[in-house]
PDB file of C-alpha atoms and ligand atoms in Angstrom:
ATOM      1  CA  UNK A   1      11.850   5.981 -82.735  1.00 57.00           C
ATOM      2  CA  UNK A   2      15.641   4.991 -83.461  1.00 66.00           C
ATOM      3  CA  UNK A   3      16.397   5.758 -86.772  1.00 76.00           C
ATOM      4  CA  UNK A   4      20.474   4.367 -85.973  1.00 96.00           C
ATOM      5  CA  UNK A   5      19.271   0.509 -85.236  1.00 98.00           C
ATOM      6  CA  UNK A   6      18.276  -2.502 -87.026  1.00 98.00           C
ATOM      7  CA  UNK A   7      17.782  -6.245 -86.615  1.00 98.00           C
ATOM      8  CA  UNK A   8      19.307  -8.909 -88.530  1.00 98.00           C
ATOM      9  CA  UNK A   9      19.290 -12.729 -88.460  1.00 98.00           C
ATOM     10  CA  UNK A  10      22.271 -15.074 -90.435  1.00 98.00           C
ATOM     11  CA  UNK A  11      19.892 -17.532 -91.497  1.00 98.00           C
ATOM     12  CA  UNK A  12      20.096 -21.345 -91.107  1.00 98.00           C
ATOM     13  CA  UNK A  13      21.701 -21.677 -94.821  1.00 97.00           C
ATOM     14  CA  UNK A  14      24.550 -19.160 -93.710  1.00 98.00           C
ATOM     15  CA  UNK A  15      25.408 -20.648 -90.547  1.00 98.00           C
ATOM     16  CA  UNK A  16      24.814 -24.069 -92.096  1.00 97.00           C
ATOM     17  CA  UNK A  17      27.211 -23.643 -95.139  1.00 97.00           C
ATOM     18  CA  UNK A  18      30.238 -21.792 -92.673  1.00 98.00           C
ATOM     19  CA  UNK A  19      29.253 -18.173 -93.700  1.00 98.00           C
ATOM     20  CA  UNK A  20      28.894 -16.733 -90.555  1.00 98.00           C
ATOM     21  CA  UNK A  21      32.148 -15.840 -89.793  1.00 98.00           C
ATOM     22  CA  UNK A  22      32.685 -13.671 -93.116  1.00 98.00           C
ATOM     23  CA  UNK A  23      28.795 -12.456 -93.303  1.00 98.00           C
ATOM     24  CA  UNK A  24      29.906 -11.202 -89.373  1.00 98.00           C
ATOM     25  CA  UNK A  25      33.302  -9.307 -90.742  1.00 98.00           C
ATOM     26  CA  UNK A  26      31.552  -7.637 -93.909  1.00 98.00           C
ATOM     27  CA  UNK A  27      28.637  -6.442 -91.699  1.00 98.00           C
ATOM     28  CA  UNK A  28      31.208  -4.860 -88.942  1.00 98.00           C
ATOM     29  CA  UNK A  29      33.857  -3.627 -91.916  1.00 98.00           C
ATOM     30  CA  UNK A  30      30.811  -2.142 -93.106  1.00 98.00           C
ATOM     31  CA  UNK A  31      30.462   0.185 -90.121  1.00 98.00           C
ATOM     32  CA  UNK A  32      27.886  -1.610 -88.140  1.00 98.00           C
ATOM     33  CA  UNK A  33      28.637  -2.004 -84.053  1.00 98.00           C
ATOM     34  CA  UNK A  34      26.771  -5.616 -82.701  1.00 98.00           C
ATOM     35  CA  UNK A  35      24.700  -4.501 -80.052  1.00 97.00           C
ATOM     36  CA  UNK A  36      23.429  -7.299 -79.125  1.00 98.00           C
ATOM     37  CA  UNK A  37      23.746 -11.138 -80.771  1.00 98.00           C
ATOM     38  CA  UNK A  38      22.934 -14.380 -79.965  1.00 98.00           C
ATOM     39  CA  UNK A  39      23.111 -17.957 -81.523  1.00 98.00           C
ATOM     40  CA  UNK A  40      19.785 -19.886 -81.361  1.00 98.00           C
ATOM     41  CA  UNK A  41      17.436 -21.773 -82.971  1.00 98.00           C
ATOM     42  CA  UNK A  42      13.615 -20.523 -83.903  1.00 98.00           C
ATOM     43  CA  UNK A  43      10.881 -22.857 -83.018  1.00 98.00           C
ATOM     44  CA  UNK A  44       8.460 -23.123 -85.055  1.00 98.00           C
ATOM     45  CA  UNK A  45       5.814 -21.171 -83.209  1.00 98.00           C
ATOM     46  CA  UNK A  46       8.493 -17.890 -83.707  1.00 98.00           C
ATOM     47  CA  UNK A  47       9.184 -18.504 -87.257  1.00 98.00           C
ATOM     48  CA  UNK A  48       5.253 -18.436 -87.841  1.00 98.00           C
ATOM     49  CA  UNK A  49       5.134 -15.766 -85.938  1.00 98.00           C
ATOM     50  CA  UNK A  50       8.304 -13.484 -87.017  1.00 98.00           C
ATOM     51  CA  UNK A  51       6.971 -14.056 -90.746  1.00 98.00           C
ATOM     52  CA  UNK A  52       3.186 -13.946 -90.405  1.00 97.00           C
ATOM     53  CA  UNK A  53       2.956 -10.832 -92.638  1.00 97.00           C
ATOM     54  CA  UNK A  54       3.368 -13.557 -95.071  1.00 98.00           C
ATOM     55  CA  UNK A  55       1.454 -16.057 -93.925  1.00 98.00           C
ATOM     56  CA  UNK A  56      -1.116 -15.950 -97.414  1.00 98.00           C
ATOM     57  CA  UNK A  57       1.721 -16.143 -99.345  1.00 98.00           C
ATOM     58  CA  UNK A  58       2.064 -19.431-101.075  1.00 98.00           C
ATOM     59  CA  UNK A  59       6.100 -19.929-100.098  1.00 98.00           C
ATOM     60  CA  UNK A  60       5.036 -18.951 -96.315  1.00 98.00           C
ATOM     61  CA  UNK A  61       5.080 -23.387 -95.426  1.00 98.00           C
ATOM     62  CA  UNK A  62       8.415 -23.657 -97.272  1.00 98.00           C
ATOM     63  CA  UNK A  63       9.734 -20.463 -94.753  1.00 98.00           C
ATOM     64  CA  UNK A  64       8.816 -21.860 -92.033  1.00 98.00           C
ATOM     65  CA  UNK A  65      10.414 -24.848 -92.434  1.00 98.00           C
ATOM     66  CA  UNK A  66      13.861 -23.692 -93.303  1.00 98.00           C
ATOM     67  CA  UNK A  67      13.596 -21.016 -90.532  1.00 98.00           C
ATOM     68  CA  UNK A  68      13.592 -23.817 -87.878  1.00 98.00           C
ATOM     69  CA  UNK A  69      15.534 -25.876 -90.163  1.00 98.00           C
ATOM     70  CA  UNK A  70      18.636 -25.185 -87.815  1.00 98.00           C
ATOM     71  CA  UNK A  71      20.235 -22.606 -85.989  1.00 98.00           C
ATOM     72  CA  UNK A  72      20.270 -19.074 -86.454  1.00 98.00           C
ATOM     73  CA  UNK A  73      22.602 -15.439 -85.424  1.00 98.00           C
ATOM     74  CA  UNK A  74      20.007 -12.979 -84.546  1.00 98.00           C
ATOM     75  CA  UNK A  75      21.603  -9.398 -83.810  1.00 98.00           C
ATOM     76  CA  UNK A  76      20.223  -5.821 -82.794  1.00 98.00           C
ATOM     77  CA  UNK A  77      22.974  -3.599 -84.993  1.00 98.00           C
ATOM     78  CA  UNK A  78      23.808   0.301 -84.741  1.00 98.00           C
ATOM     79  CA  UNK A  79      24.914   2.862 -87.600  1.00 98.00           C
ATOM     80  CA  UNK A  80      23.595   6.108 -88.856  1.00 97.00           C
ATOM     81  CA  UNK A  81      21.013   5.179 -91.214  1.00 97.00           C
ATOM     82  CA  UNK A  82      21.165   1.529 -89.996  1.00 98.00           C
ATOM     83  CA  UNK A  83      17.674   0.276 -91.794  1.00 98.00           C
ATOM     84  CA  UNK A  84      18.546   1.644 -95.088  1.00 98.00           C
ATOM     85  CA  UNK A  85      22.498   0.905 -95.194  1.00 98.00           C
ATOM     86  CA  UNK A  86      22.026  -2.644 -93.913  1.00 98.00           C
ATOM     87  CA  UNK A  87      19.406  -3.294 -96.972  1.00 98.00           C
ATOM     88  CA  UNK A  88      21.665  -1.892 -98.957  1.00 98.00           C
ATOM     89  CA  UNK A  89      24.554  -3.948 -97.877  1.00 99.00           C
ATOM     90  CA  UNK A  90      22.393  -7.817 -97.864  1.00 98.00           C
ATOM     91  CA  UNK A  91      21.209  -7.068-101.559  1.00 98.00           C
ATOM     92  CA  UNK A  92      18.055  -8.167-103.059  1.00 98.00           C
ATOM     93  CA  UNK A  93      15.848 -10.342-101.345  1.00 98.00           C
ATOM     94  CA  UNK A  94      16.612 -12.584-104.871  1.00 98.00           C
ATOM     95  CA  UNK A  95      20.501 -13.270-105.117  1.00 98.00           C
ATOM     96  CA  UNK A  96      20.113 -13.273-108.698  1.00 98.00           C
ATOM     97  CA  UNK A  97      19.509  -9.863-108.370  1.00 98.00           C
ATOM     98  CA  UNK A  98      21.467  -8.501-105.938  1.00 98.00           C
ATOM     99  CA  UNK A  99      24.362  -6.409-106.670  1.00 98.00           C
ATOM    100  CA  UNK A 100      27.907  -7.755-106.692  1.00 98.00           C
ATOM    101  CA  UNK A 101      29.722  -7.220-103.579  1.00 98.00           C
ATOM    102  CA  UNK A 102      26.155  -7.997-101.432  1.00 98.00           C
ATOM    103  CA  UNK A 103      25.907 -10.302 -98.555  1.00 98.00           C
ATOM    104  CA  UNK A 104      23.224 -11.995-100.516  1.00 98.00           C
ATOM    105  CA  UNK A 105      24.967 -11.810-103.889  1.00 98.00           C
ATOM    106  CA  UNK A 106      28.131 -13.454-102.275  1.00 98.00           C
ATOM    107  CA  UNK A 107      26.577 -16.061 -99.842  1.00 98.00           C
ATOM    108  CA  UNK A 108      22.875 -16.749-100.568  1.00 98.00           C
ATOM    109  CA  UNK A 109      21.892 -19.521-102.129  1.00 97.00           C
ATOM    110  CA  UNK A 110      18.653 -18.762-103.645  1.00 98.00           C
ATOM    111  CA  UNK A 111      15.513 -16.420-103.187  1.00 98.00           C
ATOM    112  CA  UNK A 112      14.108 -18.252-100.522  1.00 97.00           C
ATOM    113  CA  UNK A 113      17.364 -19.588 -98.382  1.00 98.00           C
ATOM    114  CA  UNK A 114      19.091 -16.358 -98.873  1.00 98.00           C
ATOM    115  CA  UNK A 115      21.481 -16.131 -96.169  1.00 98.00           C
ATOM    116  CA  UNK A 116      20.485 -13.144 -94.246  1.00 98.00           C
ATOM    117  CA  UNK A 117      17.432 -10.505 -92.598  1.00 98.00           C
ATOM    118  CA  UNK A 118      17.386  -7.151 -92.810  1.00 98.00           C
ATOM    119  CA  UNK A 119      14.410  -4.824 -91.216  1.00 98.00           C
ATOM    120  CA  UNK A 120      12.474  -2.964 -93.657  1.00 98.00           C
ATOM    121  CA  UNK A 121      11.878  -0.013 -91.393  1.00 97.00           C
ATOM    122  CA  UNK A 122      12.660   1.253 -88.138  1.00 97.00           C
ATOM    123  CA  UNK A 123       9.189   0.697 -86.654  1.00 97.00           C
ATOM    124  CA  UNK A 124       9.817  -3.584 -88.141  1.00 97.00           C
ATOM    125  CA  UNK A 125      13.340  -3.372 -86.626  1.00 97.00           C
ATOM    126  CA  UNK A 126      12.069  -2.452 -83.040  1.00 97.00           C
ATOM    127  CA  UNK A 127       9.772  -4.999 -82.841  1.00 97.00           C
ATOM    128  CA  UNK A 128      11.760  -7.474 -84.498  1.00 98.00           C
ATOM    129  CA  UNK A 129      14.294  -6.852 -82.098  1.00 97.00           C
ATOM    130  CA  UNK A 130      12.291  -7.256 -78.859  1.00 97.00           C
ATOM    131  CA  UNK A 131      10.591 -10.344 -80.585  1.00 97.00           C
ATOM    132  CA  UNK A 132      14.439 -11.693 -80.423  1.00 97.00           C
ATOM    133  CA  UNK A 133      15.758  -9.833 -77.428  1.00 97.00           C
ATOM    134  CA  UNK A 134      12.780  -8.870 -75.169  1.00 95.00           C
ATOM    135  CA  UNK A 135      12.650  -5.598 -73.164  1.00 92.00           C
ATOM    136  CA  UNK A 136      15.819  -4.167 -74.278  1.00 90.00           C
ATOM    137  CA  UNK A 137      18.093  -1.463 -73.180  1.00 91.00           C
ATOM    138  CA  UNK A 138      19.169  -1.154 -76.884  1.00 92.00           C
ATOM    139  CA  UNK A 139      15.603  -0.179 -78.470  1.00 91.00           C
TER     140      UNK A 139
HETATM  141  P1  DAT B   1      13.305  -9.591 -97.640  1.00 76.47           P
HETATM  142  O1  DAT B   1      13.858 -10.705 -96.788  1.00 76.47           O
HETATM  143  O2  DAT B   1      14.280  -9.157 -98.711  1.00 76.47           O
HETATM  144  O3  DAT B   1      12.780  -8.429 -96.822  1.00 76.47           O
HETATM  145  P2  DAT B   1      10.535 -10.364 -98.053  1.00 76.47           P
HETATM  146  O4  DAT B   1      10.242  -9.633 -96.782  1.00 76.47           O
HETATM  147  O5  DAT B   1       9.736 -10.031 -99.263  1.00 76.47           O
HETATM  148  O6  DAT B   1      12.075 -10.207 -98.459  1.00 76.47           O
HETATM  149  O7  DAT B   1      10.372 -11.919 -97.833  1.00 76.47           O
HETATM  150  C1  DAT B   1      10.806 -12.518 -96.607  1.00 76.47           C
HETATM  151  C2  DAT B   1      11.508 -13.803 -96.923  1.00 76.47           C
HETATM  152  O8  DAT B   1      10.601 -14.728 -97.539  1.00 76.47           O
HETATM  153  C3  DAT B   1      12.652 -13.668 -97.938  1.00 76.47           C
HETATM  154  O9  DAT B   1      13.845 -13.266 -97.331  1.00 76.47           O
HETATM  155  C4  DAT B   1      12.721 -15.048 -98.515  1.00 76.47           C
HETATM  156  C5  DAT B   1      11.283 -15.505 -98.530  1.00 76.47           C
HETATM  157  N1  DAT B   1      10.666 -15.242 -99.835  1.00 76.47           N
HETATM  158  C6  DAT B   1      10.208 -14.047-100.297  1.00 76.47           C
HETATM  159  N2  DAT B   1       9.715 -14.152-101.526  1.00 76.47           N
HETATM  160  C7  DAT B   1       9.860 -15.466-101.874  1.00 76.47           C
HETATM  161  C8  DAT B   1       9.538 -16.241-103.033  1.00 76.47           C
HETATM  162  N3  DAT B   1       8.959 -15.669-104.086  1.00 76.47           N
HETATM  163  N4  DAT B   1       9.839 -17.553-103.007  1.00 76.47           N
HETATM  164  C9  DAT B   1      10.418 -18.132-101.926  1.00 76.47           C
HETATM  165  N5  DAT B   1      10.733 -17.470-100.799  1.00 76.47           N
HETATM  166  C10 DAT B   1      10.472 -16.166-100.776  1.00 76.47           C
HETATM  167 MG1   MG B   2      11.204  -8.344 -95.502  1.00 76.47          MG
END
């Protein structure tokens, strides 16, 4: 199992608000190689689907629906320690408590359109990836 890779997604407040650009620079200044990347747009079918691990949660409907609410940058990205430095890097799932100089701290604009994904382990990040990319070469 690759310990070196994660997946991401710039969600649709990011791209919507002109952060891509910047989120893009801090992630690569941060020591991250794009190994894949592609702009798109979930349906609603994959946003159900990439989230069902919270589908009892009562915010799950309210996901969803900004998921799909427009389009996305999903990514497969590379770096020693890739799961754990990239959480590290996005902040807090809450921008409110994120730590200054985070993704999330800088460009999210609230716990639930907060900017950016980050796998939560390597086993999440491979399947997140093919869920985005398919059969890969990458994982
Ligand atoms: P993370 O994205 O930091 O891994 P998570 O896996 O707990 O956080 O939740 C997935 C996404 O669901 C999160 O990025 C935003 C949304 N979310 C989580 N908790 C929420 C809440 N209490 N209210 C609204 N949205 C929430
Ligand atoms: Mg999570």
């Amino acid at each position: 199992m690759a310990t070196n890779r994660t997946f991401t997604m710039l969600k649709p407040d990011a791209v919507e608000n002109g952060h891509m650009g910047k989120i893009i620079d801090m992630i690569i200044n941060a020591g991250f190689e794009v190994k894949a990347m592609k702009y798109t747009r979930l349906t609603e079918e994959q946003a159900k689907e990439f989230y069902a691990v919270h589908a009892e949660r009562p915010f799950y409907g309210e996901l969803v629906e900004y998921m799909t609410s427009g389009p996305i940058v999903a990514a497969i990205l590379e770096k020693d320690n890739a799961v754990a430095d990239f959480r590290a890097l996005i902040g807090a799932t809450d921008p409110a408590e994120a730590a200054d100089g985070t993704i999330r701290k800088l460009y999210a604009e609230s716990k639930g359109r907060n900017a950016v994904h980050g796998s939560d382990s390597d086993e999440n990040a491979e399947i997140e990836g093919k869920f985005h990319f398919g059969e890969n070469e990458i994982f």
